[in-house]
XYZ file of C-alpha atoms in Angstrom:
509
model
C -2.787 0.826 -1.685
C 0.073 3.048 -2.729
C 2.724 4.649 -0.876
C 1.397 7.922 -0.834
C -1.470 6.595 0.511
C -0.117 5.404 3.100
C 1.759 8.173 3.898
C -1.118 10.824 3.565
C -3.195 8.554 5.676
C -0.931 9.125 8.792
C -0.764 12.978 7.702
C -4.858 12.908 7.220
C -4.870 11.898 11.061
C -2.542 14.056 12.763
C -2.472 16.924 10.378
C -5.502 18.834 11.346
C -5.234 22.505 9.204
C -8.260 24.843 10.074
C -10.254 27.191 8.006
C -8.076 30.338 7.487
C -9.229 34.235 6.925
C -7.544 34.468 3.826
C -8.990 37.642 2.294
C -9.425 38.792 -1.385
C -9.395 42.070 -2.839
C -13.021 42.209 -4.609
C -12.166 45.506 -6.653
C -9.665 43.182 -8.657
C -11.936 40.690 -9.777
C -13.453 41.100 -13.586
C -17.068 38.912 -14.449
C -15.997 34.961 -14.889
C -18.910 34.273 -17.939
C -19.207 31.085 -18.496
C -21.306 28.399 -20.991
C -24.714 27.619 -18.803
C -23.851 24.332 -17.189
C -26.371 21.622 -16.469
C -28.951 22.383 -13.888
C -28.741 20.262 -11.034
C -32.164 18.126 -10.392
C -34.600 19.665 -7.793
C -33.196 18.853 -4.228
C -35.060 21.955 -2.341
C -38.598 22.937 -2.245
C -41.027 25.968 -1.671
C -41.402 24.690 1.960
C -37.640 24.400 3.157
C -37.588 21.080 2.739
C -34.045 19.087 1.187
C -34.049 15.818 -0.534
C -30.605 14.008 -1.844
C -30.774 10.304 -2.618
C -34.552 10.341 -2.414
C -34.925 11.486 1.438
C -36.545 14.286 2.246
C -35.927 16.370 5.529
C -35.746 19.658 7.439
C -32.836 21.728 7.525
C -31.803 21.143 11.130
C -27.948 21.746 11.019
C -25.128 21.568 8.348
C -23.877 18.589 10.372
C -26.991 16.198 10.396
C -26.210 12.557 9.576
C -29.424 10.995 10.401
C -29.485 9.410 7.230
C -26.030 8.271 6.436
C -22.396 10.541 6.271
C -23.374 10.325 2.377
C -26.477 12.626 2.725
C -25.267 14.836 4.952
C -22.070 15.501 1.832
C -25.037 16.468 -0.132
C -26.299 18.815 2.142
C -22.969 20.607 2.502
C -22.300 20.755 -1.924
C -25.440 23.095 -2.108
C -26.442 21.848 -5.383
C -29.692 23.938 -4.938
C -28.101 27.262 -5.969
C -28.058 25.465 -9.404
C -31.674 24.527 -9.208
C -33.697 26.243 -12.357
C -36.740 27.156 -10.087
C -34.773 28.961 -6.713
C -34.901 32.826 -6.387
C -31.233 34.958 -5.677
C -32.086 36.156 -2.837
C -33.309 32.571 -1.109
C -29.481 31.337 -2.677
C -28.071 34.153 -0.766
C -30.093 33.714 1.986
C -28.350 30.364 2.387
C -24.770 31.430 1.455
C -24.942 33.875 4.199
C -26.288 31.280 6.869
C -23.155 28.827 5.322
C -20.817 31.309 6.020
C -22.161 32.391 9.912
C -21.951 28.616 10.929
C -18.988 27.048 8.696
C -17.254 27.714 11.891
C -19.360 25.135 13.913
C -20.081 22.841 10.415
C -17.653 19.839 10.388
C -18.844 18.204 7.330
C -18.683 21.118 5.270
C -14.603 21.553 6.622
C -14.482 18.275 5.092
C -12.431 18.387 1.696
C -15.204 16.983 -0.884
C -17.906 18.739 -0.206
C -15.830 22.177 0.011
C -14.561 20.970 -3.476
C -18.134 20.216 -5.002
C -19.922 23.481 -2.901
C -16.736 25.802 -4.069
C -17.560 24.976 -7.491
C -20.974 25.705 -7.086
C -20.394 28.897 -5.683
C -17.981 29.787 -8.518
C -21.348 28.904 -10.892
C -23.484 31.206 -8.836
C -21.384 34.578 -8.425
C -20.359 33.593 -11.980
C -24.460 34.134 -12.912
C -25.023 36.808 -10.641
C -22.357 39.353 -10.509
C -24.528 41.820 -8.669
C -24.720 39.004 -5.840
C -20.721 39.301 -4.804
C -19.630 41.018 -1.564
C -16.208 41.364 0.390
C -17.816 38.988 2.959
C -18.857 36.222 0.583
C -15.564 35.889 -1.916
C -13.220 36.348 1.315
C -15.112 32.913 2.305
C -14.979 31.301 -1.258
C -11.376 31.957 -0.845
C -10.687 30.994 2.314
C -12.621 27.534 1.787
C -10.579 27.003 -1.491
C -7.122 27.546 0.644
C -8.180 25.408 3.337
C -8.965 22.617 0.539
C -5.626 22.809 -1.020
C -4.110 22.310 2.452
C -6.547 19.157 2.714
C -6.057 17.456 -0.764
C -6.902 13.770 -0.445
C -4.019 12.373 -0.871
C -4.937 9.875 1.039
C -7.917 8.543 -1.100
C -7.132 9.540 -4.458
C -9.399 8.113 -7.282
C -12.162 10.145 -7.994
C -12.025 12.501 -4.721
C -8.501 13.459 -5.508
C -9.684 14.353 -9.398
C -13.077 16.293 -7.768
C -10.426 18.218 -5.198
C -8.490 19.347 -8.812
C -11.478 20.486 -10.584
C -12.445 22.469 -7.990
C -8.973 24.215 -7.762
C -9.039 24.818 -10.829
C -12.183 26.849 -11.609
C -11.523 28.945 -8.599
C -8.204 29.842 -9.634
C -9.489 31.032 -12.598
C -12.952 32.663 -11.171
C -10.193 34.443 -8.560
C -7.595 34.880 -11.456
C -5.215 33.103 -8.965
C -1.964 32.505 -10.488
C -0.375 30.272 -7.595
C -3.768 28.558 -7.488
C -3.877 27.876 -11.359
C 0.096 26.369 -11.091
C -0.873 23.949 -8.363
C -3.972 23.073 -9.981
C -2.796 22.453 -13.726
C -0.153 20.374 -12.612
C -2.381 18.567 -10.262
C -5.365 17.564 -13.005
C -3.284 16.664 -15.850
C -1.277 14.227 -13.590
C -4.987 13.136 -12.526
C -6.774 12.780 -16.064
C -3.316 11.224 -17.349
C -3.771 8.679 -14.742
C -7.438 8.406 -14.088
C -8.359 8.635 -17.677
C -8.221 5.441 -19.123
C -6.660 4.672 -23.221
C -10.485 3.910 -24.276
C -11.844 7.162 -22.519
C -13.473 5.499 -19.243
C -12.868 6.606 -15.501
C -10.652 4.206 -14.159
C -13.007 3.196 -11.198
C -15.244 1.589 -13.804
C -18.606 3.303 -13.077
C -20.539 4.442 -15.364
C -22.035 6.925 -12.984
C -18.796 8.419 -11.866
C -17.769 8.686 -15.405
C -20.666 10.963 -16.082
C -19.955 13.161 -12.915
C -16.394 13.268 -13.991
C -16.631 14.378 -17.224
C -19.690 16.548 -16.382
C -16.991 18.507 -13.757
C -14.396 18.607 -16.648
C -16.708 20.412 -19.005
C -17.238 22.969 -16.213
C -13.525 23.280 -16.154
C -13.604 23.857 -19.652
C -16.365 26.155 -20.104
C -14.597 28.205 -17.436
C -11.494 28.257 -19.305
C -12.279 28.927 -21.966
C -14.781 31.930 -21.381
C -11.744 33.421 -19.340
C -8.862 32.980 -22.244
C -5.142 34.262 -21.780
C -5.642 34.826 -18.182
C -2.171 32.718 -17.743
C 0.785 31.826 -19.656
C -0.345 28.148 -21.037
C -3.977 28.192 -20.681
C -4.823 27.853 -24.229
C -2.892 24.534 -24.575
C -4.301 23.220 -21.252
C -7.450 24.053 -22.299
C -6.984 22.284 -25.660
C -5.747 19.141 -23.519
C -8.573 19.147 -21.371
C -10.695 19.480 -24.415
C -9.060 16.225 -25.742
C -9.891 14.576 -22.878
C -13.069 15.073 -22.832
C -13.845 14.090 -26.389
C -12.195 10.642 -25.157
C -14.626 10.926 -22.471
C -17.568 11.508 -24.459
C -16.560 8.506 -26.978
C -16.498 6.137 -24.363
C -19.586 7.248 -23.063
C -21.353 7.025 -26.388
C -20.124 3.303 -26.678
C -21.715 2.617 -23.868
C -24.765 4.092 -23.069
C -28.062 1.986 -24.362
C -29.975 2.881 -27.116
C -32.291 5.109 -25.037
C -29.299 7.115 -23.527
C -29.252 5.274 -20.022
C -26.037 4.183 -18.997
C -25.506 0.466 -17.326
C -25.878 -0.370 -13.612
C -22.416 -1.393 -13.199
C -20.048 -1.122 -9.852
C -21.404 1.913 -7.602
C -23.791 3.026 -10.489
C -27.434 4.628 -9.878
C -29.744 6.790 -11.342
C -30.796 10.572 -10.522
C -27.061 11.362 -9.469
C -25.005 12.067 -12.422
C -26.197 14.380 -15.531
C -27.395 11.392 -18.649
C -25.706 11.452 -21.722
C -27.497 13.413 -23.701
C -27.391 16.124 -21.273
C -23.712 15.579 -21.289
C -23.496 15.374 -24.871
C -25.228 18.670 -25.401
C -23.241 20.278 -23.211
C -19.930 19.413 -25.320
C -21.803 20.774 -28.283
C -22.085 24.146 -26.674
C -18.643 24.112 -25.714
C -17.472 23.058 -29.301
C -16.210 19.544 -28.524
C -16.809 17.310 -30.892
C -16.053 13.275 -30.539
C -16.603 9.574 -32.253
C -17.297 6.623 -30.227
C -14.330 4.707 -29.009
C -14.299 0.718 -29.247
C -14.331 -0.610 -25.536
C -11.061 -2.277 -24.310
C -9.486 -1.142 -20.819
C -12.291 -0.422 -19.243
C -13.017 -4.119 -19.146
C -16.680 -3.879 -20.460
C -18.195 -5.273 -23.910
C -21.075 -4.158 -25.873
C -22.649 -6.931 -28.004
C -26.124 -7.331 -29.595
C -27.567 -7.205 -32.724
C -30.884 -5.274 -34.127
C -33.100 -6.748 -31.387
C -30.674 -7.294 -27.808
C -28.594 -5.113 -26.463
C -26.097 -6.962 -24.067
C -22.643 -4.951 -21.630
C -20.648 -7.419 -20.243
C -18.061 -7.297 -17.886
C -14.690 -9.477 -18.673
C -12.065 -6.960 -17.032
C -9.903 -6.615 -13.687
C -9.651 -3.696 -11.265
C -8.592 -0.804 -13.492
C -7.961 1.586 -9.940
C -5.949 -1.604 -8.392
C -4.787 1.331 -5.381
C -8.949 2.604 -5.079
C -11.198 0.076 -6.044
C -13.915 1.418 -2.863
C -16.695 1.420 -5.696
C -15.823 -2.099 -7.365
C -17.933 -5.343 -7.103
C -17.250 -8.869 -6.875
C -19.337 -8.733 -10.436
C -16.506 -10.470 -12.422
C -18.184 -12.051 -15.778
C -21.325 -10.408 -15.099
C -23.602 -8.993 -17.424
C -26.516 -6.799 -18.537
C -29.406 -7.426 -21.112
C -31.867 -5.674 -22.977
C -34.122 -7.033 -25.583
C -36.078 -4.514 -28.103
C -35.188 -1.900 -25.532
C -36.884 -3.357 -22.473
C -34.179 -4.479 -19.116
C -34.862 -8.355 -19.043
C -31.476 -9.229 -16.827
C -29.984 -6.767 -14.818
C -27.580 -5.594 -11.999
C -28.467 -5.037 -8.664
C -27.803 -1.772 -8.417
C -26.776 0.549 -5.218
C -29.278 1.512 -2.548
C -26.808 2.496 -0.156
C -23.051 3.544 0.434
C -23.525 2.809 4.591
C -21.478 0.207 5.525
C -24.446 -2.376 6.028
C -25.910 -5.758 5.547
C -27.129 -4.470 2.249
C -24.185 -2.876 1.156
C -22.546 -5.345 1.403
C -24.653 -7.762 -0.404
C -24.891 -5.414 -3.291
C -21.045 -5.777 -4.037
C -20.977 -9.250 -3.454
C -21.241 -12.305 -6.503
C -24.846 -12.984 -5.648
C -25.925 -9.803 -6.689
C -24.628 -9.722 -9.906
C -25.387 -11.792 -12.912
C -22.792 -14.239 -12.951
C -21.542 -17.499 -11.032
C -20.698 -18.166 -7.323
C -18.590 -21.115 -6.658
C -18.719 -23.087 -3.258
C -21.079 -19.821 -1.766
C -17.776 -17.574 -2.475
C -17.058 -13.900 -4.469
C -15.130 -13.844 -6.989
C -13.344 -10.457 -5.492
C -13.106 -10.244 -1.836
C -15.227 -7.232 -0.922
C -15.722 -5.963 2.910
C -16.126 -2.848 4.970
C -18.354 -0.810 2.551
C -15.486 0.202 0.265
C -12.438 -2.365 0.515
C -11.737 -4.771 -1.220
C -9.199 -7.697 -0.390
C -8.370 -10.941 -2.812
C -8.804 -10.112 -6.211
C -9.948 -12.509 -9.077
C -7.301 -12.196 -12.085
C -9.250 -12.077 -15.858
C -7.428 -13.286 -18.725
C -9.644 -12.863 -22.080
C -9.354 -15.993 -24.466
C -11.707 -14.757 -27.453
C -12.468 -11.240 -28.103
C -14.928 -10.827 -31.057
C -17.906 -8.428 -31.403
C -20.729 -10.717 -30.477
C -18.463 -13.835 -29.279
C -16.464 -13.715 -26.633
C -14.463 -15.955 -24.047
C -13.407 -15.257 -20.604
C -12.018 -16.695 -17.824
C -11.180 -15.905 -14.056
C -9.295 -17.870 -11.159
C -11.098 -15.842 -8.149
C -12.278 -19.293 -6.585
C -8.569 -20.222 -6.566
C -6.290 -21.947 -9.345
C -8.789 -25.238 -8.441
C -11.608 -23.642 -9.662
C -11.368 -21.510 -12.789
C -14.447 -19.909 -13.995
C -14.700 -19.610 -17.651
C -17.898 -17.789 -19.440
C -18.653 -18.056 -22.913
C -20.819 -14.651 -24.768
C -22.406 -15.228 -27.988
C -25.195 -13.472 -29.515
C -26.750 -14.732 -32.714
C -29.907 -14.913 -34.483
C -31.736 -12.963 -32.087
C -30.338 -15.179 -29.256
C -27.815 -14.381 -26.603
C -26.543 -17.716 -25.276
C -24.017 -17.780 -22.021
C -21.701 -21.394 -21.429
C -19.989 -21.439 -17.715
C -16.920 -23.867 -17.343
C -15.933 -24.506 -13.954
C -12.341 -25.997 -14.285
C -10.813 -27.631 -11.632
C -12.815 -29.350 -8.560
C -16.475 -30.766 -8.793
C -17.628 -27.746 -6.706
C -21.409 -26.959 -7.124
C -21.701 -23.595 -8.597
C -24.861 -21.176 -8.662
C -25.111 -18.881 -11.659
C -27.684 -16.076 -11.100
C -29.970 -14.312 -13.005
C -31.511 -11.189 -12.205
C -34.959 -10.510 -13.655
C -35.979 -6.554 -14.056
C -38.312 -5.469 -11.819
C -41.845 -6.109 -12.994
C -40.987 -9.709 -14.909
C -41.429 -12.846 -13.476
C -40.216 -16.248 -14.186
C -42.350 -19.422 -14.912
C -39.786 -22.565 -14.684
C -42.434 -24.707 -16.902
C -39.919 -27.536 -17.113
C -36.962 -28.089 -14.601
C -36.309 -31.613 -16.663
C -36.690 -30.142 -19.729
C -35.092 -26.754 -18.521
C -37.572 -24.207 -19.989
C -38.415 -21.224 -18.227
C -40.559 -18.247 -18.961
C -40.106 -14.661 -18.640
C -42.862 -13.066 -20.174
C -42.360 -12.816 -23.987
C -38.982 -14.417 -23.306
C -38.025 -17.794 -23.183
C -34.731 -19.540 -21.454
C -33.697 -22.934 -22.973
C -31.276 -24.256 -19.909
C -28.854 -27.507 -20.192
C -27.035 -29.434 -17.813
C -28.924 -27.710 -14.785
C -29.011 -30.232 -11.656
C -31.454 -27.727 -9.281
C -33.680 -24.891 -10.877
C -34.497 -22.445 -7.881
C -36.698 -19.230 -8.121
C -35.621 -16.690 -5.555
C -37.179 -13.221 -4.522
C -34.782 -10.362 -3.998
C -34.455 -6.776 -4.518
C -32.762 -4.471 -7.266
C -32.150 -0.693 -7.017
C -31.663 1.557 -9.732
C -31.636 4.620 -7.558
C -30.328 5.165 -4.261
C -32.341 4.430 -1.282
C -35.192 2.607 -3.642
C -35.838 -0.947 -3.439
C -37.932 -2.582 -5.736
C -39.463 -6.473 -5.893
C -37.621 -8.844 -8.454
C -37.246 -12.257 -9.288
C -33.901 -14.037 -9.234
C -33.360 -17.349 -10.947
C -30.680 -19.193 -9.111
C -29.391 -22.310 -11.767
C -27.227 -24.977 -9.590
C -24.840 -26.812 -11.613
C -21.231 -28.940 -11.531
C -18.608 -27.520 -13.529
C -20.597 -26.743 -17.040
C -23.745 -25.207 -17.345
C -25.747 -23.624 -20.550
C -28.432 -21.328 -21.182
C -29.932 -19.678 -24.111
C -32.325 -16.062 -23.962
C -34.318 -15.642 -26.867
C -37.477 -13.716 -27.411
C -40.791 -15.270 -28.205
């Protein structure tokens, strides 16, 4: 945790700044056009009824947390204005109501979803011109103010980035010159820090990487539809173009071939815009970008014409916000002739459960527990304690070596990658003490293993085939993987229990 943490956490808990009546003069304001953003997925129907994170309920409050503080953030971004199939006048029906109880609404005082539902609103009266009254702006305003008094400082990472995006497209929707100061200095500080040499989000999700770059692009496309507003737009707008395109190459390096991005970290489905939505999106804007080799980020792509394999061999990139890291060192994804064979866990949740936890922990993941331990120390939901260091021995497209010391200096795990003539073959070294170890394997949902030979160490996944050496214990476990939140589905887990080396081979039959 940094200083400034630290120090904002105290302020976050004593400082308690209310929602203002900031006014703003409506006759001054010109149409913000803008490039049509991505539509948001359907999250409310003909009947009233909301659905984030794949519950469905009845509006009953802007401050219901029945299920989880997580849903009830949703509820207060009102992603629905941006829905393709929602009529102005129901939107307004709902800004109105927003606006009568904000008063009374605790979540929505909350800095996140203000930043997220400001933005929306900046889409909405963007669209519909004809829809903006004293009344409505003077609460858009207000909301934005009582934000920038609320910045969270105190979390940074990806909330602090969200809180700059959002200050930024107001400021120029409200042609806010004080506004567009404080938030230009804020998000290039944030994108120069949070923006990582190889183009990833430095909290290592995939899925955040997407919502992050999907915000920027608004940022952009409101920028850039509103030129010469303020002295040094043009050039920020150039850097935040430049960004993005670093953005955009990472993403294309590491999406699959069918566009999906890997489960890795706090990653799901049905949340972020997919990359070809994304990519689309920078075409309209005029952005154009290659793909950009993996490095910092800490992931690898190998494969060849047939597998398709992301591995991870890095540290903790946010070492001062690593909430959505798991203890997933030297884990790994594959994908043969397009199909998921091994995969990650996923998310189901982000309450601070049984299953939450499990889901960050080394069990979950496709890699090796020594003595019943993570190799990162994760807890509470979103901390994260001792920290396994990774040092990378070989780093070649499809063979790699890497090695890690979270078990302690006595137990150093070291993982060999190769892929080769249609194989994809993984070595684990334990260095140090004779401690059993437990690599896992985590079958996609719908496979199922046959071990037809613990002494010979064959088992069979279908099509697939694993050739397994030096295996003491071959164990066949049932467990659960979730590629969307708050959706478990049935898979099989192979569980090999071995002393210090173990091999295994994947190929397809």
């Amino acid at each position: 945790m940094q200083l400034t943490q630290v120090v904002h956490q105290l302020r976050h808990r004593f400082y308690k700044p209310k929602l203002g009546t900031e006014t703003f003069v409506v006759a001054n304001h010109d149409a913000a056009l803008f490039t049509e953003p991505i539509p948001k997925p359907c999250c409310y129907d003909s009947q009233g009824r909301l659905s984030f994170l794949n519950i469905a309920d009845t509006f009953r409050g802007w401050n219901m947390d029945d299920h989880g503080a997580l849903w009830a953030y949703n509820l207060n971004y009102m992603d629905w204005l941006e829905q393709e199939d929602i009529s102005v006048d129901e939107c307004l029906r709902w800004i109105d109501r927003f606006i009568d109880e904000l008063p009374d609404n605790r979540v929505g005082q909350d800095p996140y979803p203000i930043a997220l539902r400001v933005i929306n609103w900046a889409k909405f009266f963007s669209k519909h011109p004809e829809c903006r009254s004293e009344r409505r702006l003077d609460s858009m305003y207000a909301q934005t103010l009582l934000l920038e008094r609320k910045l969270e400082y105190h979390l940074l990472g990806n909330h602090l980035l969200e809180d700059a995006y959002a200050l930024f497209i107001v400021s120029v929707f409200f042609k806010d010159s004080h506004l567009f100061k404080k938030a230009t200095r804020l998000l290039a500080k944030q994108l120069q820090e949070q923006i990582l040499p190889d183009g990833a989000h430095y909290e290592q999700s995939p899925m955040y990487h997407c919502i992050m770059l999907d915000r920027l692009l608004d940022c952009i496309s409101f920028s850039v539809s509103n030129p010469l507003q303020f002295k040094g737009q043009e050039a920020f707008s150039t850097m935040l173009k430049q960004k993005a395109s670093l953005m955009l190459g990472h993403l294309q390096s590491t999406v699959y071939r069918d566009g999906t991005i890997p489960i890795l970290n706090d990653s799901a489905y049905g949340i972020a815009p997919d990359a070809e939505q994304l990519f689309e999106y920078a075409r309209r804007l005029n952005i154009s970008w290659i793909p950009i080799p993996l490095k910092e980020c800490g992931y690898r792509k190998m494969g060849d014409s047939h597998i398709e394999v992301i591995a991870d061999i890095g540290n903790i990139a946010a070492s001062y916000q690593p909430g959505h890291s798991h203890a997933d060192t030297l884990s790994y994804e594959l994908r043969i002739d397009g199909r998921p064979v091994i995969v990650d866990t996923g998310i189901s949740t982000y309450n601070k459960n049984e299953r939450r936890q499990y889901e960050r922990s080394t069990a979950a993941h496709n890699t090796v527990s020594v003595g019943g331990k993570d190799s990162i120390h994760v807890w509470g939901g979103f901390r994260v304690g001792r920290r396994a260091k990774v040092s990378v021995v070989k780093n070649e497209l499809n063979d790699i070596v890497a090695r890690h010391d979270g078990f302690g200096k006595q137990a150093v795990h070291e993982r060999h990658f190769a892929c080769k003539d249609g194989a994809f073959l993984v070595e684990d070294c334990i260095v140090g003490k004779e401690v059993e170890a437990i690599s896992y394997l985590h079958l996609a949902p719908g496979l199922h293993a046959e071990i037809v030979s613990e002494t010979d160490g064959v088992v069979k996944i279908g099509n697939v085939s694993i050739r397994v050496e030096h295996c003491h214990r071959m164990e066949l476990q049932n467990d659960y993987v979730s590629v969307e939140y708050n959706r478990l589905q049935s898979c099989n887990v192979l569980a090999l229990h071995f002393v210090q080396y173990l091999k295994y081979t994947v190929l397809s039959t």
